[in-house]
mmCIF file with all atom_site columns, C-alpha atoms and ligand atoms in Angstrom:
data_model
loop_
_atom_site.group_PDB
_atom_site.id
_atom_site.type_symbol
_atom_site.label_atom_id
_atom_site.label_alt_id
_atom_site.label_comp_id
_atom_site.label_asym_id
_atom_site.label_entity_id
_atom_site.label_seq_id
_atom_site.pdbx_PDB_ins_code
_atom_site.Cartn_x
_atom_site.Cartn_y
_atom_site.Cartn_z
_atom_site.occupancy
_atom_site.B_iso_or_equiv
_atom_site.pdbx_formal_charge
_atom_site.auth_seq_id
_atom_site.auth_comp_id
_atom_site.auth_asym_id
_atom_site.auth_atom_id
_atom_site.pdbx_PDB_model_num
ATOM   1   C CA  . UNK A 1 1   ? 0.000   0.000   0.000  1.00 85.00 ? 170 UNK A CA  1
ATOM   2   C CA  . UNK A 1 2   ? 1.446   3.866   -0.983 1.00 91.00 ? 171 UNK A CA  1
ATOM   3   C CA  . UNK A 1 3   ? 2.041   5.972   1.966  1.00 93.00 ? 172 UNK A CA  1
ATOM   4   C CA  . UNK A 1 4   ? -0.360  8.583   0.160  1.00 96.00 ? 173 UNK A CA  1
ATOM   5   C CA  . UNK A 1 5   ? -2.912  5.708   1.300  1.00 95.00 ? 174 UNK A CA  1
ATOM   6   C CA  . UNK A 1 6   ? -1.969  5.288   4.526  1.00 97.00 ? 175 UNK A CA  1
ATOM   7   C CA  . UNK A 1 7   ? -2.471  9.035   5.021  1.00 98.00 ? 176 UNK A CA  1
ATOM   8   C CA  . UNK A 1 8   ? -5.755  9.267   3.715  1.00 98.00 ? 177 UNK A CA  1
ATOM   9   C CA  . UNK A 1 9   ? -6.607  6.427   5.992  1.00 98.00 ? 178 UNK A CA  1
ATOM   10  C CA  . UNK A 1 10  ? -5.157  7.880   9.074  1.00 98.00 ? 179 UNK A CA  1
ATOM   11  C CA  . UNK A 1 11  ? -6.556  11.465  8.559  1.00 98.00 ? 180 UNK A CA  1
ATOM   12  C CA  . UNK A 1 12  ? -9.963  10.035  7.782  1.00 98.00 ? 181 UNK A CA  1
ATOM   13  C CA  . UNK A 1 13  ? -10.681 7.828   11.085 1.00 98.00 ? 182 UNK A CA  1
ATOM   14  C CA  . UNK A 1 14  ? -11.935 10.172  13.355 1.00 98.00 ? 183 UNK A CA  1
ATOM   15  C CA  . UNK A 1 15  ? -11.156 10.752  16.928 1.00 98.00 ? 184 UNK A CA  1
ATOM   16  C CA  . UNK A 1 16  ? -14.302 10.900  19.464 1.00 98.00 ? 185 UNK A CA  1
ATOM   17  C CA  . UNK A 1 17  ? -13.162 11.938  22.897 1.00 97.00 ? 186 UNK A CA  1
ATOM   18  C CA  . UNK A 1 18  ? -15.424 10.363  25.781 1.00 96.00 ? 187 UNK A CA  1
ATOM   19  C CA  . UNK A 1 19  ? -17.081 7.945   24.107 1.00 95.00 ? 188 UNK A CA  1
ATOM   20  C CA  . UNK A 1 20  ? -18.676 5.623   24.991 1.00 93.00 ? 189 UNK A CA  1
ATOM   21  C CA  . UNK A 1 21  ? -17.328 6.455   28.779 1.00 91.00 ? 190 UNK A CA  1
ATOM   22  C CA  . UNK A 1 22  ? -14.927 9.299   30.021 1.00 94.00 ? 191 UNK A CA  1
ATOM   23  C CA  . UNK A 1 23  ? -11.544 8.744   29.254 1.00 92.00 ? 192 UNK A CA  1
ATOM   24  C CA  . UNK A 1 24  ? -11.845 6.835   26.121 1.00 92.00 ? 193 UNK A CA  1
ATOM   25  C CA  . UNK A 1 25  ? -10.684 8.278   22.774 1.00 96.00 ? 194 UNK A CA  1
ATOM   26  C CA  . UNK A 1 26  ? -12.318 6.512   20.197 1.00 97.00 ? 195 UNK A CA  1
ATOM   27  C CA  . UNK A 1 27  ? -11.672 5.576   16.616 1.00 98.00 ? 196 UNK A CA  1
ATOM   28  C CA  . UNK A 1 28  ? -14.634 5.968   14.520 1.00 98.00 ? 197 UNK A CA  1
ATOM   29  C CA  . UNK A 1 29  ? -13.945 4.374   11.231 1.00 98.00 ? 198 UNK A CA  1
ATOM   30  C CA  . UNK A 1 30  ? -17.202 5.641   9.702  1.00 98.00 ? 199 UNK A CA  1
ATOM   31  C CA  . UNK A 1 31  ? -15.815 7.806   7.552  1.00 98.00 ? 200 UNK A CA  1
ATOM   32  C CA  . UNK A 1 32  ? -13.710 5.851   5.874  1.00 98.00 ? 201 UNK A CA  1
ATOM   33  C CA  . UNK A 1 33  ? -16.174 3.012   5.456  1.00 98.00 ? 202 UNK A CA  1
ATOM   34  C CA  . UNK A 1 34  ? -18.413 5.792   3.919  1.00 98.00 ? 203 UNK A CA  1
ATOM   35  C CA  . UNK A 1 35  ? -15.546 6.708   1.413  1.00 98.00 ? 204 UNK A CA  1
ATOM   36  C CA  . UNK A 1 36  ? -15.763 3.910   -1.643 1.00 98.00 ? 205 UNK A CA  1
ATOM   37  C CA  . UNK A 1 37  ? -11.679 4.592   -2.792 1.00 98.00 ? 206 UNK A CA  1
ATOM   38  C CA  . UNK A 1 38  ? -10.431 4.313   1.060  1.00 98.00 ? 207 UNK A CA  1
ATOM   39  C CA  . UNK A 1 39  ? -12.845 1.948   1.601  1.00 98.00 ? 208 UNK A CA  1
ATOM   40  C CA  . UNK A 1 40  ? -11.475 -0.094  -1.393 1.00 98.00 ? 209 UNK A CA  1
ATOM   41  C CA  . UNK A 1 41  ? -7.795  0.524   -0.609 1.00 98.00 ? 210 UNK A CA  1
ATOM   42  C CA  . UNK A 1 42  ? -8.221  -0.246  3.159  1.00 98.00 ? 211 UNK A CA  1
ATOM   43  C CA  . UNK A 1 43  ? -9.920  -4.128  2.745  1.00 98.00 ? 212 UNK A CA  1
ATOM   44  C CA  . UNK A 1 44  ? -6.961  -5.172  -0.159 1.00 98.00 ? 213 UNK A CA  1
ATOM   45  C CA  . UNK A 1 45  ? -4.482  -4.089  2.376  1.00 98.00 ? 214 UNK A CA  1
ATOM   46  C CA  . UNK A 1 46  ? -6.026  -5.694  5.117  1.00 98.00 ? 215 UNK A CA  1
ATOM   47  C CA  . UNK A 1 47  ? -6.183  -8.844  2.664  1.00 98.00 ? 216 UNK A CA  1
ATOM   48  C CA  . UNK A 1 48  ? -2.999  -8.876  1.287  1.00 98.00 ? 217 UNK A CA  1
ATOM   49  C CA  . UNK A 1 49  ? -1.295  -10.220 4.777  1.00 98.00 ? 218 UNK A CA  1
ATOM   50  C CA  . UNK A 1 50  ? -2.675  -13.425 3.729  1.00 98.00 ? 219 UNK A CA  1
ATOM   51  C CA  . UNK A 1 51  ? -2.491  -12.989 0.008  1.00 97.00 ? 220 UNK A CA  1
ATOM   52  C CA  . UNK A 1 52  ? -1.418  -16.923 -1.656 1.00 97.00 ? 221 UNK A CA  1
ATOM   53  C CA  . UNK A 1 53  ? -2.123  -18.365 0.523  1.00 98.00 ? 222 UNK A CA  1
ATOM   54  C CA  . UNK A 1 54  ? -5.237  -20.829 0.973  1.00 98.00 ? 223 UNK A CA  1
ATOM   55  C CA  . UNK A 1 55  ? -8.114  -19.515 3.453  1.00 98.00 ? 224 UNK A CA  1
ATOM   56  C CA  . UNK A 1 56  ? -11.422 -21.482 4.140  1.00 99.00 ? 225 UNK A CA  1
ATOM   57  C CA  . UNK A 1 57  ? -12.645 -18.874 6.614  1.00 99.00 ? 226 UNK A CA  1
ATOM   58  C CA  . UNK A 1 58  ? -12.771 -15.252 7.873  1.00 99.00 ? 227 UNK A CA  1
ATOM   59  C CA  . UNK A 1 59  ? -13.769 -14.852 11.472 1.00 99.00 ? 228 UNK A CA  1
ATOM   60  C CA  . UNK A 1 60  ? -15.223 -11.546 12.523 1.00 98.00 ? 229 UNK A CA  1
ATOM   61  C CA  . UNK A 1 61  ? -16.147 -9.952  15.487 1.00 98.00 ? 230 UNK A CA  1
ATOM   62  C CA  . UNK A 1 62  ? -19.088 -8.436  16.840 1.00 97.00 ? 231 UNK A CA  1
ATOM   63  C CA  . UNK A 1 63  ? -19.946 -5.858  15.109 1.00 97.00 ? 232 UNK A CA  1
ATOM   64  C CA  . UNK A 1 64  ? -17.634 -3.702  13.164 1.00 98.00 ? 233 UNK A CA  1
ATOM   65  C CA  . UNK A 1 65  ? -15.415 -6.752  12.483 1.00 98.00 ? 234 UNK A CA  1
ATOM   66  C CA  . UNK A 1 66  ? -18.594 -8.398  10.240 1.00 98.00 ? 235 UNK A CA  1
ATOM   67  C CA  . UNK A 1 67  ? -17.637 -5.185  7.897  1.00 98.00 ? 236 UNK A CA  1
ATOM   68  C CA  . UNK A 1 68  ? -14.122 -5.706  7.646  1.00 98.00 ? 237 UNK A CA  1
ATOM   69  C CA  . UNK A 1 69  ? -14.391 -9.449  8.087  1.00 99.00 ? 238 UNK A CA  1
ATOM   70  C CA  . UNK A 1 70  ? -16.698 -10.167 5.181  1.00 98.00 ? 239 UNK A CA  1
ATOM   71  C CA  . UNK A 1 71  ? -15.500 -7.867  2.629  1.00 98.00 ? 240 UNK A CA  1
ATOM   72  C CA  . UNK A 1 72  ? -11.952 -9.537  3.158  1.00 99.00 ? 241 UNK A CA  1
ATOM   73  C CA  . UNK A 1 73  ? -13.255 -12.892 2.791  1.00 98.00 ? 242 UNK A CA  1
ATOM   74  C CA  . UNK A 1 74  ? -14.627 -12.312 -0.176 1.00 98.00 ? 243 UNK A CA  1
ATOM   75  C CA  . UNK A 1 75  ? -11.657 -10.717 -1.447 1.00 98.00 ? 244 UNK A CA  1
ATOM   76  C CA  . UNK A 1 76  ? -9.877  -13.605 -0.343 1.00 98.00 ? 245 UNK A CA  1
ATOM   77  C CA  . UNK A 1 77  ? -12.261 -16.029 -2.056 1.00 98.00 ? 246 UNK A CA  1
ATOM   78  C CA  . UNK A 1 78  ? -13.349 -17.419 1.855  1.00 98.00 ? 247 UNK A CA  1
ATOM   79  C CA  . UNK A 1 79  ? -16.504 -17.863 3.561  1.00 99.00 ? 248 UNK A CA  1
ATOM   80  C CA  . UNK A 1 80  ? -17.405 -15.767 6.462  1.00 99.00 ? 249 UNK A CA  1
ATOM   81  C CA  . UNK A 1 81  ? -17.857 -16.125 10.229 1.00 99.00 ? 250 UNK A CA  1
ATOM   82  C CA  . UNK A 1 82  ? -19.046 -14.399 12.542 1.00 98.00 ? 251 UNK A CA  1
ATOM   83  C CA  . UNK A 1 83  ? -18.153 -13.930 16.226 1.00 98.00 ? 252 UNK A CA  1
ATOM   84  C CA  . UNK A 1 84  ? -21.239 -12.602 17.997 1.00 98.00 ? 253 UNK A CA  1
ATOM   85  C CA  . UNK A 1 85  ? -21.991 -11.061 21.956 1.00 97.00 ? 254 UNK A CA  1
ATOM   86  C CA  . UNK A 1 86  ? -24.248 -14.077 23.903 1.00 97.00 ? 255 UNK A CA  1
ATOM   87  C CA  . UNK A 1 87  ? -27.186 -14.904 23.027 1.00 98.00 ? 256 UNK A CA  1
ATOM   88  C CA  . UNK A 1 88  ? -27.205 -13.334 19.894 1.00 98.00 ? 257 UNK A CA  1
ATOM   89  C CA  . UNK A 1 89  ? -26.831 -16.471 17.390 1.00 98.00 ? 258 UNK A CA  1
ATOM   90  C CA  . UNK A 1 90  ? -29.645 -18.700 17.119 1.00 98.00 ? 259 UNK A CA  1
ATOM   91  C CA  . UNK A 1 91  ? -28.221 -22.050 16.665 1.00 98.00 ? 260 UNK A CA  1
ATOM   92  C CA  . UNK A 1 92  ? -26.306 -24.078 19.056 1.00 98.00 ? 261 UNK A CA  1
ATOM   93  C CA  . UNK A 1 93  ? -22.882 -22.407 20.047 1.00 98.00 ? 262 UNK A CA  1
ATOM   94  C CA  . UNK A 1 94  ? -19.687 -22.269 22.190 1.00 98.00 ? 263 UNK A CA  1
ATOM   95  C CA  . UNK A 1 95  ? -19.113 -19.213 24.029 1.00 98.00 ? 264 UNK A CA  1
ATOM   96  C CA  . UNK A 1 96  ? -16.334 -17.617 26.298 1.00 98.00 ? 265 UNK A CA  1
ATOM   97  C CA  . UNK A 1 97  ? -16.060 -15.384 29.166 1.00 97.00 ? 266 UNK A CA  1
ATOM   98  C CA  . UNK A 1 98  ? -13.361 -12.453 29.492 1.00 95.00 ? 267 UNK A CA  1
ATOM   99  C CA  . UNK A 1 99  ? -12.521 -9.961  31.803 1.00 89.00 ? 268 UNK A CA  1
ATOM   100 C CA  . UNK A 1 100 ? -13.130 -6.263  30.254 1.00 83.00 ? 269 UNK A CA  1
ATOM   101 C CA  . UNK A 1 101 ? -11.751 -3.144  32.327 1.00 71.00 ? 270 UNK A CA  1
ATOM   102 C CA  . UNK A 1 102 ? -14.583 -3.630  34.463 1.00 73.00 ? 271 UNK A CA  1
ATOM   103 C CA  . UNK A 1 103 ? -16.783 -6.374  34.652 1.00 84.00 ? 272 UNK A CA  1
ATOM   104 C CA  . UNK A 1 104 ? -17.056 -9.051  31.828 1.00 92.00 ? 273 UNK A CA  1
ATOM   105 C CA  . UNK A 1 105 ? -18.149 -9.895  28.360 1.00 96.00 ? 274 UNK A CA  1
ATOM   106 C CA  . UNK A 1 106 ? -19.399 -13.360 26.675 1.00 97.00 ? 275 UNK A CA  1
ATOM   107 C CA  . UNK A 1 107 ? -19.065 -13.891 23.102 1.00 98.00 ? 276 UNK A CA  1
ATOM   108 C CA  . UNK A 1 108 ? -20.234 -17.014 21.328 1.00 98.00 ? 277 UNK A CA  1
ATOM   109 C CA  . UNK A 1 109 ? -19.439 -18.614 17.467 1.00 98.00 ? 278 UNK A CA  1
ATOM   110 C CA  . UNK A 1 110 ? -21.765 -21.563 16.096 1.00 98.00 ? 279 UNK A CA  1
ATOM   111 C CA  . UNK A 1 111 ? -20.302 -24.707 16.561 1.00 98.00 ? 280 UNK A CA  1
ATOM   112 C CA  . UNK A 1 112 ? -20.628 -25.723 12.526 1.00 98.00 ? 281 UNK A CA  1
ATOM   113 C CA  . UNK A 1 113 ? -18.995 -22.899 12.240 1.00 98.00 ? 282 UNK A CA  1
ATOM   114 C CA  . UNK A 1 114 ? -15.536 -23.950 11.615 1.00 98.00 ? 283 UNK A CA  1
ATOM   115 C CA  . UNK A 1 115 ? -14.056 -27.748 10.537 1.00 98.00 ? 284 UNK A CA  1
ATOM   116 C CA  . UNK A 1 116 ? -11.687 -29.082 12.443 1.00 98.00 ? 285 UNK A CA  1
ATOM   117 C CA  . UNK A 1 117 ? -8.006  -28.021 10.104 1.00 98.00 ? 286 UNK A CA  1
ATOM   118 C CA  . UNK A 1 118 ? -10.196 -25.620 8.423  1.00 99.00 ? 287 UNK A CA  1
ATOM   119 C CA  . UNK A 1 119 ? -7.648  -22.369 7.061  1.00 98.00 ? 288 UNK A CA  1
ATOM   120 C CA  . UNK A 1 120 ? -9.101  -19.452 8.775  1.00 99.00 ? 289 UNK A CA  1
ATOM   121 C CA  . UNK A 1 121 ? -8.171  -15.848 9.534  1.00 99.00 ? 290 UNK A CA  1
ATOM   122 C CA  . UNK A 1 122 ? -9.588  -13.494 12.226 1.00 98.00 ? 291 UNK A CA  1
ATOM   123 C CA  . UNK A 1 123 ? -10.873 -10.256 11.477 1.00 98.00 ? 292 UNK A CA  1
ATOM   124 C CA  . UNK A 1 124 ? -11.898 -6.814  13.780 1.00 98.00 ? 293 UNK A CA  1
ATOM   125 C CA  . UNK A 1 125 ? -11.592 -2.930  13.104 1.00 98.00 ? 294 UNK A CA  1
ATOM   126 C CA  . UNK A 1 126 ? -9.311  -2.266  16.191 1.00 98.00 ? 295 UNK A CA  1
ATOM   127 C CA  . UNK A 1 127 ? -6.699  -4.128  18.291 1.00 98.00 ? 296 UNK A CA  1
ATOM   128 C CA  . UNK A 1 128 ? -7.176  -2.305  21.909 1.00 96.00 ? 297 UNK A CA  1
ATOM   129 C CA  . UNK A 1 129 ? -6.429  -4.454  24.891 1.00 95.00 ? 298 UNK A CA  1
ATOM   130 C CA  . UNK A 1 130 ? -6.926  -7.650  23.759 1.00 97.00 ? 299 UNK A CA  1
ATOM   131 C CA  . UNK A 1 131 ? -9.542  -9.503  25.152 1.00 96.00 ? 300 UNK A CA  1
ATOM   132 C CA  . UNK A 1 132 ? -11.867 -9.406  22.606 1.00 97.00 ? 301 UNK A CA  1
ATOM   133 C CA  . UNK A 1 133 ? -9.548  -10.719 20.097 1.00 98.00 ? 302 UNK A CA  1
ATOM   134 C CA  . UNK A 1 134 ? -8.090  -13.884 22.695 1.00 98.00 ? 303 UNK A CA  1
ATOM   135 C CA  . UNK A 1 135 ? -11.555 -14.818 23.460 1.00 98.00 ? 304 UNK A CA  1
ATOM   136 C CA  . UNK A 1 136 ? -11.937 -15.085 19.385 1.00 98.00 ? 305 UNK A CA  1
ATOM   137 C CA  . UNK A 1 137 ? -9.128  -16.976 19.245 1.00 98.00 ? 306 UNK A CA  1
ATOM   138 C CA  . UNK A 1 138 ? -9.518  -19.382 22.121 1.00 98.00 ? 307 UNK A CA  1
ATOM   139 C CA  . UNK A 1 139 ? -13.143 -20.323 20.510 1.00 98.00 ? 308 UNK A CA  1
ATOM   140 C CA  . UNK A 1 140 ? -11.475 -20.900 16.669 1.00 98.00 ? 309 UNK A CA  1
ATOM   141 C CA  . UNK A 1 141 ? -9.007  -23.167 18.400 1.00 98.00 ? 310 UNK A CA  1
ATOM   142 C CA  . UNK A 1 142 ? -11.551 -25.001 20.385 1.00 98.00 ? 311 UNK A CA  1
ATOM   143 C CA  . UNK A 1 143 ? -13.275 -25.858 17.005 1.00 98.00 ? 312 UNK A CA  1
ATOM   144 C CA  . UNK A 1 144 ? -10.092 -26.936 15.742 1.00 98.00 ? 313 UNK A CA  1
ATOM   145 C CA  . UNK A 1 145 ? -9.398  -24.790 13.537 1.00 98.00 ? 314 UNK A CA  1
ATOM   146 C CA  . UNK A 1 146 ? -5.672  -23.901 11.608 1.00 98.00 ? 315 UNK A CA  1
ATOM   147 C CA  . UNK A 1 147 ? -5.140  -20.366 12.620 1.00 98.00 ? 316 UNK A CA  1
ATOM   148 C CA  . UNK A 1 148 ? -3.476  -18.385 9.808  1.00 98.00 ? 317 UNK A CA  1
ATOM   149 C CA  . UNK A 1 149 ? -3.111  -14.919 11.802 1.00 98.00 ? 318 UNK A CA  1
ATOM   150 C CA  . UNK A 1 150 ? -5.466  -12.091 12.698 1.00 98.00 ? 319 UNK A CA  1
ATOM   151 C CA  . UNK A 1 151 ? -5.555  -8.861  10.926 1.00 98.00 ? 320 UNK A CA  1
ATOM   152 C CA  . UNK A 1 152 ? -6.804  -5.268  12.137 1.00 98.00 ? 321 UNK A CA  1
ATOM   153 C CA  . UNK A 1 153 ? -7.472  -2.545  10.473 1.00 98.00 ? 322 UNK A CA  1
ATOM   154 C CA  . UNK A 1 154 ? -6.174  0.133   13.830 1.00 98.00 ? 323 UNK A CA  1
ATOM   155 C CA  . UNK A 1 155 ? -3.784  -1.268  16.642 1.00 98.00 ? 324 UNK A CA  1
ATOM   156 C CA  . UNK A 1 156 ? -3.797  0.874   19.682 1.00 98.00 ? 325 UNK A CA  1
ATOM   157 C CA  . UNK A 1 157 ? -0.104  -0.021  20.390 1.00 98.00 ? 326 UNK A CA  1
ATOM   158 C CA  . UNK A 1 158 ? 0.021   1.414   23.451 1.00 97.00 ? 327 UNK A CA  1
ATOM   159 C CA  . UNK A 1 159 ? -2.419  -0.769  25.274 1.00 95.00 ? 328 UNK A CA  1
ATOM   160 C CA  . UNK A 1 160 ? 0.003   -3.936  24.098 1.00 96.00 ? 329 UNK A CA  1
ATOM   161 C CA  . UNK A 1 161 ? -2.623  -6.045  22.946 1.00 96.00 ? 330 UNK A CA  1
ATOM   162 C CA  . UNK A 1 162 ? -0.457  -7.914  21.431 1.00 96.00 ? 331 UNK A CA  1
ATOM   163 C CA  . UNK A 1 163 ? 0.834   -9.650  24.535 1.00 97.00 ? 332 UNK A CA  1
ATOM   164 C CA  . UNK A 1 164 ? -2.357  -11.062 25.239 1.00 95.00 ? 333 UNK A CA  1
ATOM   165 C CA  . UNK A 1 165 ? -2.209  -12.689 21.763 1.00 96.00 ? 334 UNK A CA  1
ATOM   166 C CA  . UNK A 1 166 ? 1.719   -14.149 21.952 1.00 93.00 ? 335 UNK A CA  1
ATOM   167 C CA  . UNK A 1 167 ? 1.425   -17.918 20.907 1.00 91.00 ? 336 UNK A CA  1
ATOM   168 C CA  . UNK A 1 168 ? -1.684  -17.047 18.687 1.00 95.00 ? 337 UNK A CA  1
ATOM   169 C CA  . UNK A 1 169 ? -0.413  -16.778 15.297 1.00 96.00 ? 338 UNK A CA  1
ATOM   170 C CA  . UNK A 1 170 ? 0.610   -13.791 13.326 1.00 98.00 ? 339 UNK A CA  1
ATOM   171 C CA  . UNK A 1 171 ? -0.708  -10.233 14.167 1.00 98.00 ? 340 UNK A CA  1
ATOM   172 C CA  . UNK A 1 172 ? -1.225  -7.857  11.719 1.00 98.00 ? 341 UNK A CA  1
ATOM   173 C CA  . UNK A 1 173 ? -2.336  -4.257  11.696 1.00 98.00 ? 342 UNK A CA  1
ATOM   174 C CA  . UNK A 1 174 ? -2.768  -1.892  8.474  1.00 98.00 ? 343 UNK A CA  1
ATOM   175 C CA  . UNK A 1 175 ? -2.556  1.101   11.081 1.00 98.00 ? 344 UNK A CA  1
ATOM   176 C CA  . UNK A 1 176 ? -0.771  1.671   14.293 1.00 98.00 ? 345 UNK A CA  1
ATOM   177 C CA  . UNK A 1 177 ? -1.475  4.682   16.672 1.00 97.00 ? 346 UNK A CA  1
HETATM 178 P P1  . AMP B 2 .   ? -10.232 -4.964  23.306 1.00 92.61 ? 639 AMP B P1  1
HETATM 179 O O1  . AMP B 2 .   ? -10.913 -6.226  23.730 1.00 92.61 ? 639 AMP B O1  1
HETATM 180 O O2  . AMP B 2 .   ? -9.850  -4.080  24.457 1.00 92.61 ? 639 AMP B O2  1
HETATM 181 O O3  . AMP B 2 .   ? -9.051  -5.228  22.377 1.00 92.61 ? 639 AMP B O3  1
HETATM 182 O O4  . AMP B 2 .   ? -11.300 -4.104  22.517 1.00 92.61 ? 639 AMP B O4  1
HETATM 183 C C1  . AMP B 2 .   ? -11.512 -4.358  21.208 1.00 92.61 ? 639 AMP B C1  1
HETATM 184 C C2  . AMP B 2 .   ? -12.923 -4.014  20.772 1.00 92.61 ? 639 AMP B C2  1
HETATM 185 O O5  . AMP B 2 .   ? -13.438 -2.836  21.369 1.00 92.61 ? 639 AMP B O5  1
HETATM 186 C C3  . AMP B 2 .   ? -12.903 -3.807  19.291 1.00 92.61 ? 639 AMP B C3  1
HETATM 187 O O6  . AMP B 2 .   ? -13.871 -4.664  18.725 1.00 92.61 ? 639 AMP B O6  1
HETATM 188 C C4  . AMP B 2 .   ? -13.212 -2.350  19.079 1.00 92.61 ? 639 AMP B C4  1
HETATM 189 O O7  . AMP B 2 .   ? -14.272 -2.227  18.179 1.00 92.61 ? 639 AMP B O7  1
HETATM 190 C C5  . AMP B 2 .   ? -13.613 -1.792  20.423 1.00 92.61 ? 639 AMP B C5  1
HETATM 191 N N1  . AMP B 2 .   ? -12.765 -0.667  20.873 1.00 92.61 ? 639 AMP B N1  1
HETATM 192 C C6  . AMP B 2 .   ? -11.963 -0.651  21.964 1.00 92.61 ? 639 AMP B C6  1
HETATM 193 N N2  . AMP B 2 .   ? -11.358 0.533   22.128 1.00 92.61 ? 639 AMP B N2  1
HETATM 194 C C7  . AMP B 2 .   ? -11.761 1.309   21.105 1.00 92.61 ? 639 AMP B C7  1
HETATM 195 C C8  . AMP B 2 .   ? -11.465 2.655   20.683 1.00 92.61 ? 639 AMP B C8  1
HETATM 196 N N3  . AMP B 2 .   ? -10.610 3.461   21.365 1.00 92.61 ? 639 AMP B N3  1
HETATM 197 N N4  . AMP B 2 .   ? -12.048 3.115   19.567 1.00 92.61 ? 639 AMP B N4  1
HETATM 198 C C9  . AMP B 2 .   ? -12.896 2.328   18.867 1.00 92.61 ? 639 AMP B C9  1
HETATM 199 N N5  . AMP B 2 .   ? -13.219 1.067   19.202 1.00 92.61 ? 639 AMP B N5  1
HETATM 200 C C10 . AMP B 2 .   ? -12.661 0.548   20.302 1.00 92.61 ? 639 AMP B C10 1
#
């Protein structure tokens, strides 16, 4: 990807102080899903991390990572996934708990969902501290599945995610603040 790109992409997200709570600066991506060329340029760079190679399945998470998630799986000729908050998905499922800032969260993935040695790839709009994405990737190795790596489109670096994904396959991120 140019580093004209990149620029447009980083000047485009925009930055939402206090919300949803005090404290939080937040990275609203609507504007550059509402922009067809960034919008473009931003899914074939988040594809091109796994670009040759064979992938049965995106995995995306609840909610913004169904956007991201599904337009790179069908860039990258895969189905999709998705990785939903309990009690959302209406067939049967297996879920995990994780520990948020304060209090907890529960998400859940179908349990068809993914073949045991099935190619897959997760998916979500922003790497912050973690949890989210582990609790992903605990439930696509529980159904067996051959992680390839996870790809974001923003990395807060300096919450070190990251960490809480060592020993979980590849990490990328198309944008690091
Ligand atoms: P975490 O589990 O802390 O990595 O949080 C990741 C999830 O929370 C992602 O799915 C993001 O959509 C959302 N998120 C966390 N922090 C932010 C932020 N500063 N701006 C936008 N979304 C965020």
């Amino acid at each position: 990807m140019s580093p004209d790109s990149l620029a447009s992409l980083r000047s485009t997200i925009r930055d939402v102080p206090d919300f949803p709570q005090p404290g939080i600066l937040f990275k609203d991506i609507t504007p550059v899903l509402a922009d067809a060329e960034l919008l473009r340029v931003a899914i074939e760079g988040m594809a091109e991390y796994f670009a040759g190679q064979k992938v049965d399945k995106v995995v995306g998470i609840d909610a913004r990572g169904f956007i991201f998630g599904a337009m790179i799986a069908q860039r990258l000729g895969a189905g999709f996934v998705p990785v939903r908050k309990k009690g959302k998905l209406p067939w049967q499922t297996r879920g995990v708990d994780y520990s948020l800032e304060y209090g907890t969260n529960s998400v859940e993935m179908h349990l068809d969902a993914i073949a045991p040695g099935e190619k897959i790839v997760l998916a979500d709009d922003l790497l912050a501290t973690g949890g989210t994405a582990a609790a992903a990737l605990q439930l696509i190795q529980e159904a067996g599945g051959d992680l390839l790596g996870s790809v974001f489109f923003i990395e807060l670096g300096f919450l070190e995610g990251r960490a809480k994904l060592a020993d979980m396959g590849p990490i990328h991120a198309l944008l690091t603040f």
